[in-house]
Amino acid sequence: MIFLRIVTLAIHLLAMNLASAGPLLAIWLDAKSQRNESESIDRVGRTLGWWSVVALFIGTLVGLTQGTLIWLQGNEAYFQALDSVWASKVIFGIWEIVFSLVCMIGYLAWWQSGKRSRRWQRFLSRFLAILAATNLLYHFPTLFTIIGLIARGEIDVEPPVDSGEFRTLLVQGQVIWFTLHFWFSSLAVGGLVAGILCLKRLPEEERESTAATAFLVALVATLLQIPVGFVLATTLNSTQQSRLMGGDGLCTAMFALGVGLAFWLMHHLAGLAFFDRSLKKANAAMMTLGGTIVVMTATLLLSRGGM
């Protein structure tokens, strides 16, 4: 059961990372295609945008699967926490997913129609994508971090939790730093996917500079994970910190492996951003990124005692 939870949670996070940051990188490619009058960059940007939509569908379905696994595991505390914020946030969160989908599909449909000759039309269409991305970047990590804290008894609330009380929980250290961690992870995933698309689908004269920028976004976001991850670790409860630092041999080993993979990922991304922009190296970076997410997901669950 724990293995299935690790795999589904890793896929869930990877999909939501792309769904959250993909629209922002699509806007960048959209604007670049307009400046350069490049149909090929335009196609890559729209492809990335549609992949973000698909990723949101996949992330939602895998999230439901993850919830089913938690239910089969008999974790009543998690569902009690979910119930405590159901009326104020979970139902609202479902509508937020629909809102992001509508905004992103509207942006892509408008972009693909070619009816954006005026500046205000391009601005308004791209604003829809900004709404789609920021909506997920704000709601997804904060909601599920707070539900987890309630389920583990790390914060004391009196159910049902209304919207006002929920907002006061946003200042919890773990909520702030996990949210930042998710943001940078999303930019790393989005940048790497965008870079690979550029390498695969752009002509040679446009490939190098566009892919280099995408990989640089992924590299900077991954570098910023180092201080954010360190501070996030300090906000964990003492039991989790103990397991990470040697109290649980498997958890500590997975944590060390995850850190090693993260540095290896930075090595790949630095090469892609500044030196060797080959598809082989980009695929190796994507595999390393996937491995890092799986291992760090396992570390997180093991530090919580499998919860």
PDB file of C-alpha atoms in Angstrom:
ATOM      1  CA  MET A   1       0.000   0.000   0.000  1.00  0.00           C
ATOM      2  CA  ILE A   2       2.768   2.450   0.900  1.00  0.00           C
ATOM      3  CA  PHE A   3       4.460   1.801  -2.465  1.00  0.00           C
ATOM      4  CA  LEU A   4       1.233   2.622  -4.330  1.00  0.00           C
ATOM      5  CA  ARG A   5       0.821   5.783  -2.279  1.00  0.00           C
ATOM      6  CA  ILE A   6       4.370   6.885  -3.107  1.00  0.00           C
ATOM      7  CA  VAL A   7       3.883   6.306  -6.834  1.00  0.00           C
ATOM      8  CA  THR A   8       0.441   7.932  -7.041  1.00  0.00           C
ATOM      9  CA  LEU A   9       1.483  10.920  -4.928  1.00  0.00           C
ATOM     10  CA  ALA A  10       4.608  11.447  -7.055  1.00  0.00           C
ATOM     11  CA  ILE A  11       2.556  11.331 -10.275  1.00  0.00           C
ATOM     12  CA  HIS A  12      -0.013  13.643  -8.696  1.00  0.00           C
ATOM     13  CA  LEU A  13       2.626  16.202  -7.741  1.00  0.00           C
ATOM     14  CA  LEU A  14       4.374  16.008 -11.134  1.00  0.00           C
ATOM     15  CA  ALA A  15       1.094  16.530 -12.986  1.00  0.00           C
ATOM     16  CA  MET A  16       0.042  19.433 -10.769  1.00  0.00           C
ATOM     17  CA  ASN A  17       3.498  21.003 -11.168  1.00  0.00           C
ATOM     18  CA  LEU A  18       3.082  21.068 -14.939  1.00  0.00           C
ATOM     19  CA  ALA A  19      -0.554  22.178 -14.715  1.00  0.00           C
ATOM     20  CA  SER A  20       0.467  25.101 -12.480  1.00  0.00           C
ATOM     21  CA  ALA A  21       3.584  26.439 -14.214  1.00  0.00           C
ATOM     22  CA  GLY A  22       2.903  25.283 -17.769  1.00  0.00           C
ATOM     23  CA  PRO A  23       0.514  28.192 -18.498  1.00  0.00           C
ATOM     24  CA  LEU A  24       3.141  30.755 -17.458  1.00  0.00           C
ATOM     25  CA  LEU A  25       5.760  29.260 -19.785  1.00  0.00           C
ATOM     26  CA  ALA A  26       3.145  29.041 -22.529  1.00  0.00           C
ATOM     27  CA  ILE A  27       2.629  32.812 -22.171  1.00  0.00           C
ATOM     28  CA  TRP A  28       6.381  33.350 -22.537  1.00  0.00           C
ATOM     29  CA  LEU A  29       6.437  31.271 -25.733  1.00  0.00           C
ATOM     30  CA  ASP A  30       3.314  33.063 -26.974  1.00  0.00           C
ATOM     31  CA  ALA A  31       4.966  36.472 -26.506  1.00  0.00           C
ATOM     32  CA  LYS A  32       8.251  35.275 -28.036  1.00  0.00           C
ATOM     33  CA  SER A  33       6.464  33.909 -31.086  1.00  0.00           C
ATOM     34  CA  GLN A  34       4.781  37.298 -31.575  1.00  0.00           C
ATOM     35  CA  ARG A  35       8.076  39.196 -31.307  1.00  0.00           C
ATOM     36  CA  ASN A  36       9.939  36.832 -33.631  1.00  0.00           C
ATOM     37  CA  GLU A  37       6.942  36.216 -35.912  1.00  0.00           C
ATOM     38  CA  SER A  38       7.650  32.506 -35.492  1.00  0.00           C
ATOM     39  CA  GLU A  39       4.945  29.962 -36.240  1.00  0.00           C
ATOM     40  CA  SER A  40       7.105  27.125 -34.860  1.00  0.00           C
ATOM     41  CA  ILE A  41       7.490  28.763 -31.426  1.00  0.00           C
ATOM     42  CA  ASP A  42       3.770  29.508 -31.531  1.00  0.00           C
ATOM     43  CA  ARG A  43       3.008  25.795 -32.031  1.00  0.00           C
ATOM     44  CA  VAL A  44       5.339  24.757 -29.220  1.00  0.00           C
ATOM     45  CA  GLY A  45       3.686  27.233 -26.857  1.00  0.00           C
ATOM     46  CA  ARG A  46       0.199  25.963 -27.684  1.00  0.00           C
ATOM     47  CA  THR A  47       1.374  22.368 -27.257  1.00  0.00           C
ATOM     48  CA  LEU A  48       2.753  23.178 -23.819  1.00  0.00           C
ATOM     49  CA  GLY A  49      -0.524  24.876 -22.947  1.00  0.00           C
ATOM     50  CA  TRP A  50      -2.606  21.854 -23.944  1.00  0.00           C
ATOM     51  CA  TRP A  51      -0.230  19.553 -22.074  1.00  0.00           C
ATOM     52  CA  SER A  52      -0.897  21.693 -18.988  1.00  0.00           C
ATOM     53  CA  VAL A  53      -4.635  21.140 -19.410  1.00  0.00           C
ATOM     54  CA  VAL A  54      -4.135  17.370 -19.752  1.00  0.00           C
ATOM     55  CA  ALA A  55      -1.833  17.441 -16.707  1.00  0.00           C
ATOM     56  CA  LEU A  56      -4.578  19.070 -14.634  1.00  0.00           C
ATOM     57  CA  PHE A  57      -7.021  16.326 -15.637  1.00  0.00           C
ATOM     58  CA  ILE A  58      -4.452  13.644 -14.793  1.00  0.00           C
ATOM     59  CA  GLY A  59      -3.529  15.329 -11.509  1.00  0.00           C
ATOM     60  CA  THR A  60      -7.184  15.497 -10.475  1.00  0.00           C
ATOM     61  CA  LEU A  61      -7.851  11.831 -11.316  1.00  0.00           C
ATOM     62  CA  VAL A  62      -4.668  10.622  -9.608  1.00  0.00           C
ATOM     63  CA  GLY A  63      -5.518  12.805  -6.591  1.00  0.00           C
ATOM     64  CA  LEU A  64      -8.832  10.961  -6.291  1.00  0.00           C
ATOM     65  CA  THR A  65      -6.939   7.659  -6.539  1.00  0.00           C
ATOM     66  CA  GLN A  66      -4.609   8.851  -3.784  1.00  0.00           C
ATOM     67  CA  GLY A  67      -7.626   9.630  -1.609  1.00  0.00           C
ATOM     68  CA  THR A  68      -9.001   6.134  -2.235  1.00  0.00           C
ATOM     69  CA  LEU A  69      -5.700   4.587  -1.135  1.00  0.00           C
ATOM     70  CA  ILE A  70      -5.734   6.665   2.064  1.00  0.00           C
ATOM     71  CA  TRP A  71      -9.305   5.466   2.721  1.00  0.00           C
ATOM     72  CA  LEU A  72      -8.313   1.814   2.125  1.00  0.00           C
ATOM     73  CA  GLN A  73      -5.421   2.338   4.527  1.00  0.00           C
ATOM     74  CA  GLY A  74      -7.998   3.235   7.184  1.00  0.00           C
ATOM     75  CA  ASN A  75      -6.654   6.735   7.879  1.00  0.00           C
ATOM     76  CA  GLU A  76      -9.755   8.212   9.496  1.00  0.00           C
ATOM     77  CA  ALA A  77      -7.886  11.282  10.761  1.00  0.00           C
ATOM     78  CA  TYR A  78      -7.251  12.460   7.190  1.00  0.00           C
ATOM     79  CA  PHE A  79     -10.926  12.269   6.257  1.00  0.00           C
ATOM     80  CA  GLN A  80     -11.959  13.958   9.480  1.00  0.00           C
ATOM     81  CA  ALA A  81      -9.581  16.798   8.566  1.00  0.00           C
ATOM     82  CA  LEU A  82     -11.020  16.844   5.049  1.00  0.00           C
ATOM     83  CA  ASP A  83     -14.525  17.028   6.458  1.00  0.00           C
ATOM     84  CA  SER A  84     -13.591  19.934   8.737  1.00  0.00           C
ATOM     85  CA  VAL A  85     -12.762  22.152   5.734  1.00  0.00           C
ATOM     86  CA  TRP A  86     -15.208  20.584   3.263  1.00  0.00           C
ATOM     87  CA  ALA A  87     -17.807  23.331   3.190  1.00  0.00           C
ATOM     88  CA  SER A  88     -15.398  26.272   3.374  1.00  0.00           C
ATOM     89  CA  LYS A  89     -12.556  25.087   1.157  1.00  0.00           C
ATOM     90  CA  VAL A  90     -12.852  21.668  -0.507  1.00  0.00           C
ATOM     91  CA  ILE A  91     -16.070  22.399  -2.423  1.00  0.00           C
ATOM     92  CA  PHE A  92     -14.618  25.812  -3.238  1.00  0.00           C
ATOM     93  CA  GLY A  93     -11.414  24.061  -4.370  1.00  0.00           C
ATOM     94  CA  ILE A  94     -13.322  21.865  -6.813  1.00  0.00           C
ATOM     95  CA  TRP A  95     -14.771  24.979  -8.418  1.00  0.00           C
ATOM     96  CA  GLU A  96     -11.263  26.481  -8.520  1.00  0.00           C
ATOM     97  CA  ILE A  97     -10.087  23.518 -10.616  1.00  0.00           C
ATOM     98  CA  VAL A  98     -13.007  24.059 -12.994  1.00  0.00           C
ATOM     99  CA  PHE A  99     -12.178  27.784 -13.102  1.00  0.00           C
ATOM    100  CA  SER A 100      -8.535  27.073 -14.019  1.00  0.00           C
ATOM    101  CA  LEU A 101      -9.604  24.653 -16.739  1.00  0.00           C
ATOM    102  CA  VAL A 102     -12.074  27.124 -18.237  1.00  0.00           C
ATOM    103  CA  CYS A 103      -9.518  29.962 -18.172  1.00  0.00           C
ATOM    104  CA  MET A 104      -6.751  27.870 -19.745  1.00  0.00           C
ATOM    105  CA  ILE A 105      -8.947  26.321 -22.425  1.00  0.00           C
ATOM    106  CA  GLY A 106     -10.352  29.783 -23.196  1.00  0.00           C
ATOM    107  CA  TYR A 107      -6.822  31.171 -23.559  1.00  0.00           C
ATOM    108  CA  LEU A 108      -5.719  28.358 -25.864  1.00  0.00           C
ATOM    109  CA  ALA A 109      -8.878  28.467 -27.965  1.00  0.00           C
ATOM    110  CA  TRP A 110      -8.516  32.241 -28.403  1.00  0.00           C
ATOM    111  CA  TRP A 111      -4.818  31.886 -29.219  1.00  0.00           C
ATOM    112  CA  GLN A 112      -5.445  29.084 -31.710  1.00  0.00           C
ATOM    113  CA  SER A 113      -8.242  31.011 -33.446  1.00  0.00           C
ATOM    114  CA  GLY A 114      -5.729  33.652 -34.554  1.00  0.00           C
ATOM    115  CA  LYS A 115      -8.191  36.428 -33.664  1.00  0.00           C
ATOM    116  CA  ARG A 116      -5.841  38.398 -31.385  1.00  0.00           C
ATOM    117  CA  SER A 117      -4.530  41.057 -33.736  1.00  0.00           C
ATOM    118  CA  ARG A 118      -5.006  43.874 -31.225  1.00  0.00           C
ATOM    119  CA  ARG A 119      -2.741  44.312 -28.210  1.00  0.00           C
ATOM    120  CA  TRP A 120      -5.626  44.317 -25.719  1.00  0.00           C
ATOM    121  CA  GLN A 121      -6.846  40.992 -27.131  1.00  0.00           C
ATOM    122  CA  ARG A 122      -3.444  39.383 -26.597  1.00  0.00           C
ATOM    123  CA  PHE A 123      -3.205  40.892 -23.115  1.00  0.00           C
ATOM    124  CA  LEU A 124      -6.671  39.685 -22.104  1.00  0.00           C
ATOM    125  CA  SER A 125      -6.122  36.184 -23.466  1.00  0.00           C
ATOM    126  CA  ARG A 126      -2.792  35.857 -21.626  1.00  0.00           C
ATOM    127  CA  PHE A 127      -4.411  37.201 -18.465  1.00  0.00           C
ATOM    128  CA  LEU A 128      -6.735  34.165 -18.579  1.00  0.00           C
ATOM    129  CA  ALA A 129      -3.664  31.901 -18.483  1.00  0.00           C
ATOM    130  CA  ILE A 130      -2.207  33.893 -15.582  1.00  0.00           C
ATOM    131  CA  LEU A 131      -5.467  33.389 -13.674  1.00  0.00           C
ATOM    132  CA  ALA A 132      -5.382  29.643 -14.430  1.00  0.00           C
ATOM    133  CA  ALA A 133      -1.806  29.279 -13.161  1.00  0.00           C
ATOM    134  CA  THR A 134      -1.918  31.509 -10.085  1.00  0.00           C
ATOM    135  CA  ASN A 135      -5.229  29.988  -9.027  1.00  0.00           C
ATOM    136  CA  LEU A 136      -3.578  26.549  -8.803  1.00  0.00           C
ATOM    137  CA  LEU A 137      -0.306  27.860  -7.357  1.00  0.00           C
ATOM    138  CA  TYR A 138      -2.201  29.494  -4.500  1.00  0.00           C
ATOM    139  CA  HIS A 139      -4.939  26.967  -3.715  1.00  0.00           C
ATOM    140  CA  PHE A 140      -3.402  23.537  -4.312  1.00  0.00           C
ATOM    141  CA  PRO A 141      -0.356  23.522  -1.967  1.00  0.00           C
ATOM    142  CA  THR A 142      -1.985  25.558   0.810  1.00  0.00           C
ATOM    143  CA  LEU A 143      -5.162  23.440   0.979  1.00  0.00           C
ATOM    144  CA  PHE A 144      -3.466  20.056   1.124  1.00  0.00           C
ATOM    145  CA  THR A 145      -0.713  21.182   3.501  1.00  0.00           C
ATOM    146  CA  ILE A 146      -3.294  22.499   5.958  1.00  0.00           C
ATOM    147  CA  ILE A 147      -5.420  19.335   5.668  1.00  0.00           C
ATOM    148  CA  GLY A 148      -2.310  17.276   6.427  1.00  0.00           C
ATOM    149  CA  LEU A 149      -1.420  19.409   9.452  1.00  0.00           C
ATOM    150  CA  ILE A 150      -4.958  19.041  10.836  1.00  0.00           C
ATOM    151  CA  ALA A 151      -4.938  15.268  10.198  1.00  0.00           C
ATOM    152  CA  ARG A 152      -1.631  14.815  12.041  1.00  0.00           C
ATOM    153  CA  GLY A 153      -2.814  16.955  14.954  1.00  0.00           C
ATOM    154  CA  GLU A 154      -0.092  19.549  14.423  1.00  0.00           C
ATOM    155  CA  ILE A 155      -2.611  22.387  14.497  1.00  0.00           C
ATOM    156  CA  ASP A 156      -5.659  22.506  16.702  1.00  0.00           C
ATOM    157  CA  VAL A 157      -8.923  23.582  15.069  1.00  0.00           C
ATOM    158  CA  GLU A 158     -12.572  23.343  15.995  1.00  0.00           C
ATOM    159  CA  PRO A 159     -14.513  21.907  13.025  1.00  0.00           C
ATOM    160  CA  PRO A 160     -16.019  23.080  10.835  1.00  0.00           C
ATOM    161  CA  VAL A 161     -13.253  25.475   9.804  1.00  0.00           C
ATOM    162  CA  ASP A 162     -14.690  28.576   8.132  1.00  0.00           C
ATOM    163  CA  SER A 163     -12.922  30.654   5.475  1.00  0.00           C
ATOM    164  CA  GLY A 164     -11.730  33.244   7.984  1.00  0.00           C
ATOM    165  CA  GLU A 165     -10.123  30.665  10.259  1.00  0.00           C
ATOM    166  CA  PHE A 166      -8.606  28.897   7.234  1.00  0.00           C
ATOM    167  CA  ARG A 167      -6.905  32.134   6.170  1.00  0.00           C
ATOM    168  CA  THR A 168      -5.299  32.456   9.608  1.00  0.00           C
ATOM    169  CA  LEU A 169      -3.703  29.026   9.072  1.00  0.00           C
ATOM    170  CA  LEU A 170      -1.902  30.267   5.951  1.00  0.00           C
ATOM    171  CA  VAL A 171       0.792  31.881   8.110  1.00  0.00           C
ATOM    172  CA  GLN A 172       1.901  28.511   9.511  1.00  0.00           C
ATOM    173  CA  GLY A 173       5.599  28.054   8.699  1.00  0.00           C
ATOM    174  CA  GLN A 174       5.138  24.672   7.063  1.00  0.00           C
ATOM    175  CA  VAL A 175       2.341  26.026   4.851  1.00  0.00           C
ATOM    176  CA  ILE A 176       4.441  28.972   3.656  1.00  0.00           C
ATOM    177  CA  TRP A 177       7.571  26.964   2.907  1.00  0.00           C
ATOM    178  CA  PHE A 178       5.809  23.981   1.351  1.00  0.00           C
ATOM    179  CA  THR A 179       3.944  26.404  -0.916  1.00  0.00           C
ATOM    180  CA  LEU A 180       7.228  28.009  -2.009  1.00  0.00           C
ATOM    181  CA  HIS A 181       8.689  24.520  -2.485  1.00  0.00           C
ATOM    182  CA  PHE A 182       5.748  23.635  -4.747  1.00  0.00           C
ATOM    183  CA  TRP A 183       6.116  26.874  -6.751  1.00  0.00           C
ATOM    184  CA  PHE A 184       9.791  26.269  -7.497  1.00  0.00           C
ATOM    185  CA  SER A 185       9.159  22.600  -8.231  1.00  0.00           C
ATOM    186  CA  SER A 186       6.452  23.635 -10.695  1.00  0.00           C
ATOM    187  CA  LEU A 187       8.801  26.039 -12.490  1.00  0.00           C
ATOM    188  CA  ALA A 188      11.495  23.335 -12.635  1.00  0.00           C
ATOM    189  CA  VAL A 189       9.090  20.823 -14.178  1.00  0.00           C
ATOM    190  CA  GLY A 190       7.547  23.388 -16.537  1.00  0.00           C
ATOM    191  CA  GLY A 191      10.925  24.725 -17.652  1.00  0.00           C
ATOM    192  CA  LEU A 192      12.311  21.268 -18.327  1.00  0.00           C
ATOM    193  CA  VAL A 193       9.225  20.153 -20.284  1.00  0.00           C
ATOM    194  CA  ALA A 194       9.270  23.406 -22.293  1.00  0.00           C
ATOM    195  CA  GLY A 195      12.971  22.947 -23.049  1.00  0.00           C
ATOM    196  CA  ILE A 196      12.471  19.386 -24.270  1.00  0.00           C
ATOM    197  CA  LEU A 197       9.600  20.507 -26.514  1.00  0.00           C
ATOM    198  CA  CYS A 198      11.843  23.222 -27.966  1.00  0.00           C
ATOM    199  CA  LEU A 199      14.613  20.709 -28.700  1.00  0.00           C
ATOM    200  CA  LYS A 200      12.177  18.340 -30.381  1.00  0.00           C
ATOM    201  CA  ARG A 201      10.040  20.746 -32.389  1.00  0.00           C
ATOM    202  CA  LEU A 202      11.888  23.953 -33.186  1.00  0.00           C
ATOM    203  CA  PRO A 203      14.086  24.492 -36.261  1.00  0.00           C
ATOM    204  CA  GLU A 204      17.806  24.797 -35.628  1.00  0.00           C
ATOM    205  CA  GLU A 205      17.955  28.611 -35.879  1.00  0.00           C
ATOM    206  CA  GLU A 206      15.393  29.001 -33.045  1.00  0.00           C
ATOM    207  CA  ARG A 207      16.117  25.924 -30.974  1.00  0.00           C
ATOM    208  CA  GLU A 208      19.245  26.922 -29.043  1.00  0.00           C
ATOM    209  CA  SER A 209      18.253  30.274 -27.547  1.00  0.00           C
ATOM    210  CA  THR A 210      14.658  29.288 -26.739  1.00  0.00           C
ATOM    211  CA  ALA A 211      15.561  25.954 -25.160  1.00  0.00           C
ATOM    212  CA  ALA A 212      18.420  27.578 -23.200  1.00  0.00           C
ATOM    213  CA  THR A 213      16.012  30.044 -21.572  1.00  0.00           C
ATOM    214  CA  ALA A 214      13.569  27.273 -20.636  1.00  0.00           C
ATOM    215  CA  PHE A 215      16.341  25.163 -19.099  1.00  0.00           C
ATOM    216  CA  LEU A 216      17.679  28.219 -17.247  1.00  0.00           C
ATOM    217  CA  VAL A 217      14.240  28.698 -15.653  1.00  0.00           C
ATOM    218  CA  ALA A 218      14.341  25.067 -14.504  1.00  0.00           C
ATOM    219  CA  LEU A 219      17.895  25.444 -13.183  1.00  0.00           C
ATOM    220  CA  VAL A 220      17.226  28.627 -11.175  1.00  0.00           C
ATOM    221  CA  ALA A 221      14.034  27.138  -9.708  1.00  0.00           C
ATOM    222  CA  THR A 222      15.917  23.963  -8.692  1.00  0.00           C
ATOM    223  CA  LEU A 223      18.741  25.994  -7.108  1.00  0.00           C
ATOM    224  CA  LEU A 224      16.193  27.944  -5.061  1.00  0.00           C
ATOM    225  CA  GLN A 225      14.869  24.646  -3.709  1.00  0.00           C
ATOM    226  CA  ILE A 226      18.040  24.301  -1.614  1.00  0.00           C
ATOM    227  CA  PRO A 227      17.362  27.168   0.867  1.00  0.00           C
ATOM    228  CA  VAL A 228      13.595  26.588   0.721  1.00  0.00           C
ATOM    229  CA  GLY A 229      13.989  22.854   1.402  1.00  0.00           C
ATOM    230  CA  PHE A 230      16.343  23.552   4.308  1.00  0.00           C
ATOM    231  CA  VAL A 231      13.928  25.977   5.968  1.00  0.00           C
ATOM    232  CA  LEU A 232      10.999  23.637   5.258  1.00  0.00           C
ATOM    233  CA  ALA A 233      12.830  20.836   7.088  1.00  0.00           C
ATOM    234  CA  THR A 234      13.184  23.085  10.153  1.00  0.00           C
ATOM    235  CA  THR A 235       9.392  23.573  10.268  1.00  0.00           C
ATOM    236  CA  LEU A 236       8.668  19.832  10.476  1.00  0.00           C
ATOM    237  CA  ASN A 237       7.731  18.399  13.853  1.00  0.00           C
ATOM    238  CA  SER A 238      10.437  16.825  16.021  1.00  0.00           C
ATOM    239  CA  THR A 239       9.412  13.260  15.154  1.00  0.00           C
ATOM    240  CA  GLN A 240       9.746  13.899  11.429  1.00  0.00           C
ATOM    241  CA  GLN A 241      13.082  15.648  11.899  1.00  0.00           C
ATOM    242  CA  SER A 242      14.332  12.725  13.986  1.00  0.00           C
ATOM    243  CA  ARG A 243      13.370  10.220  11.290  1.00  0.00           C
ATOM    244  CA  LEU A 244      15.099  12.298   8.623  1.00  0.00           C
ATOM    245  CA  MET A 245      18.282  12.664  10.662  1.00  0.00           C
ATOM    246  CA  GLY A 246      18.883   8.997  11.526  1.00  0.00           C
ATOM    247  CA  GLY A 247      15.924   7.930  13.642  1.00  0.00           C
ATOM    248  CA  ASP A 248      14.613   5.830  10.745  1.00  0.00           C
ATOM    249  CA  GLY A 249      17.349   4.256   8.622  1.00  0.00           C
ATOM    250  CA  LEU A 250      15.232   3.898   5.481  1.00  0.00           C
ATOM    251  CA  CYS A 251      13.860   7.425   5.745  1.00  0.00           C
ATOM    252  CA  THR A 252      17.347   8.880   6.230  1.00  0.00           C
ATOM    253  CA  ALA A 253      18.740   6.872   3.315  1.00  0.00           C
ATOM    254  CA  MET A 254      15.930   8.027   1.021  1.00  0.00           C
ATOM    255  CA  PHE A 255      16.482  11.627   2.124  1.00  0.00           C
ATOM    256  CA  ALA A 256      20.215  11.401   1.344  1.00  0.00           C
ATOM    257  CA  LEU A 257      19.457   9.794  -2.026  1.00  0.00           C
ATOM    258  CA  GLY A 258      16.921  12.518  -2.814  1.00  0.00           C
ATOM    259  CA  VAL A 259      19.424  15.279  -2.038  1.00  0.00           C
ATOM    260  CA  GLY A 260      22.019  13.523  -4.210  1.00  0.00           C
ATOM    261  CA  LEU A 261      19.561  13.254  -7.097  1.00  0.00           C
ATOM    262  CA  ALA A 262      18.649  16.936  -6.718  1.00  0.00           C
ATOM    263  CA  PHE A 263      22.314  17.932  -7.103  1.00  0.00           C
ATOM    264  CA  TRP A 264      22.677  15.579 -10.085  1.00  0.00           C
ATOM    265  CA  LEU A 265      19.601  17.232 -11.612  1.00  0.00           C
ATOM    266  CA  MET A 266      21.250  20.644 -11.183  1.00  0.00           C
ATOM    267  CA  HIS A 267      24.326  19.297 -12.957  1.00  0.00           C
ATOM    268  CA  HIS A 268      22.186  18.197 -15.920  1.00  0.00           C
ATOM    269  CA  LEU A 269      20.251  21.477 -16.017  1.00  0.00           C
ATOM    270  CA  ALA A 270      23.413  23.594 -15.871  1.00  0.00           C
ATOM    271  CA  GLY A 271      24.772  21.680 -18.844  1.00  0.00           C
ATOM    272  CA  LEU A 272      21.531  22.142 -20.755  1.00  0.00           C
ATOM    273  CA  ALA A 273      21.304  25.851 -19.956  1.00  0.00           C
ATOM    274  CA  PHE A 274      24.892  26.766 -20.822  1.00  0.00           C
ATOM    275  CA  PHE A 275      26.675  24.034 -22.772  1.00  0.00           C
ATOM    276  CA  ASP A 276      25.186  20.867 -24.240  1.00  0.00           C
ATOM    277  CA  ARG A 277      21.559  21.220 -25.318  1.00  0.00           C
ATOM    278  CA  SER A 278      21.136  17.682 -26.597  1.00  0.00           C
ATOM    279  CA  LEU A 279      17.892  15.731 -26.406  1.00  0.00           C
ATOM    280  CA  LYS A 280      19.740  12.824 -24.800  1.00  0.00           C
ATOM    281  CA  LYS A 281      20.918  15.019 -21.927  1.00  0.00           C
ATOM    282  CA  ALA A 282      17.440  16.581 -21.590  1.00  0.00           C
ATOM    283  CA  ASN A 283      15.832  13.136 -21.328  1.00  0.00           C
ATOM    284  CA  ALA A 284      18.400  12.178 -18.686  1.00  0.00           C
ATOM    285  CA  ALA A 285      17.473  15.334 -16.759  1.00  0.00           C
ATOM    286  CA  MET A 286      13.774  14.444 -16.966  1.00  0.00           C
ATOM    287  CA  MET A 287      14.465  10.935 -15.642  1.00  0.00           C
ATOM    288  CA  THR A 288      16.530  12.422 -12.818  1.00  0.00           C
ATOM    289  CA  LEU A 289      13.740  14.876 -12.021  1.00  0.00           C
ATOM    290  CA  GLY A 290      11.189  12.052 -11.926  1.00  0.00           C
ATOM    291  CA  GLY A 291      13.455  10.014  -9.671  1.00  0.00           C
ATOM    292  CA  THR A 292      13.972  12.989  -7.351  1.00  0.00           C
ATOM    293  CA  ILE A 293      10.225  13.521  -6.999  1.00  0.00           C
ATOM    294  CA  VAL A 294       9.598   9.807  -6.290  1.00  0.00           C
ATOM    295  CA  VAL A 295      12.397   9.561  -3.724  1.00  0.00           C
ATOM    296  CA  MET A 296      11.487  12.810  -1.962  1.00  0.00           C
ATOM    297  CA  THR A 297       7.821  11.747  -1.902  1.00  0.00           C
ATOM    298  CA  ALA A 298       8.867   8.474  -0.259  1.00  0.00           C
ATOM    299  CA  THR A 299      10.973  10.437   2.223  1.00  0.00           C
ATOM    300  CA  LEU A 300       8.036  12.665   3.114  1.00  0.00           C
ATOM    301  CA  LEU A 301       5.656   9.753   3.710  1.00  0.00           C
ATOM    302  CA  LEU A 302       8.251   7.759   5.672  1.00  0.00           C
ATOM    303  CA  SER A 303       8.999  10.770   7.868  1.00  0.00           C
ATOM    304  CA  ARG A 304       5.280  10.837   8.711  1.00  0.00           C
ATOM    305  CA  GLY A 305       5.298   7.165   9.584  1.00  0.00           C
ATOM    306  CA  GLY A 306       3.655   6.192   6.280  1.00  0.00           C
ATOM    307  CA  MET A 307       0.720   8.573   6.752  1.00  0.00           C
TER     308      MET A 307
END
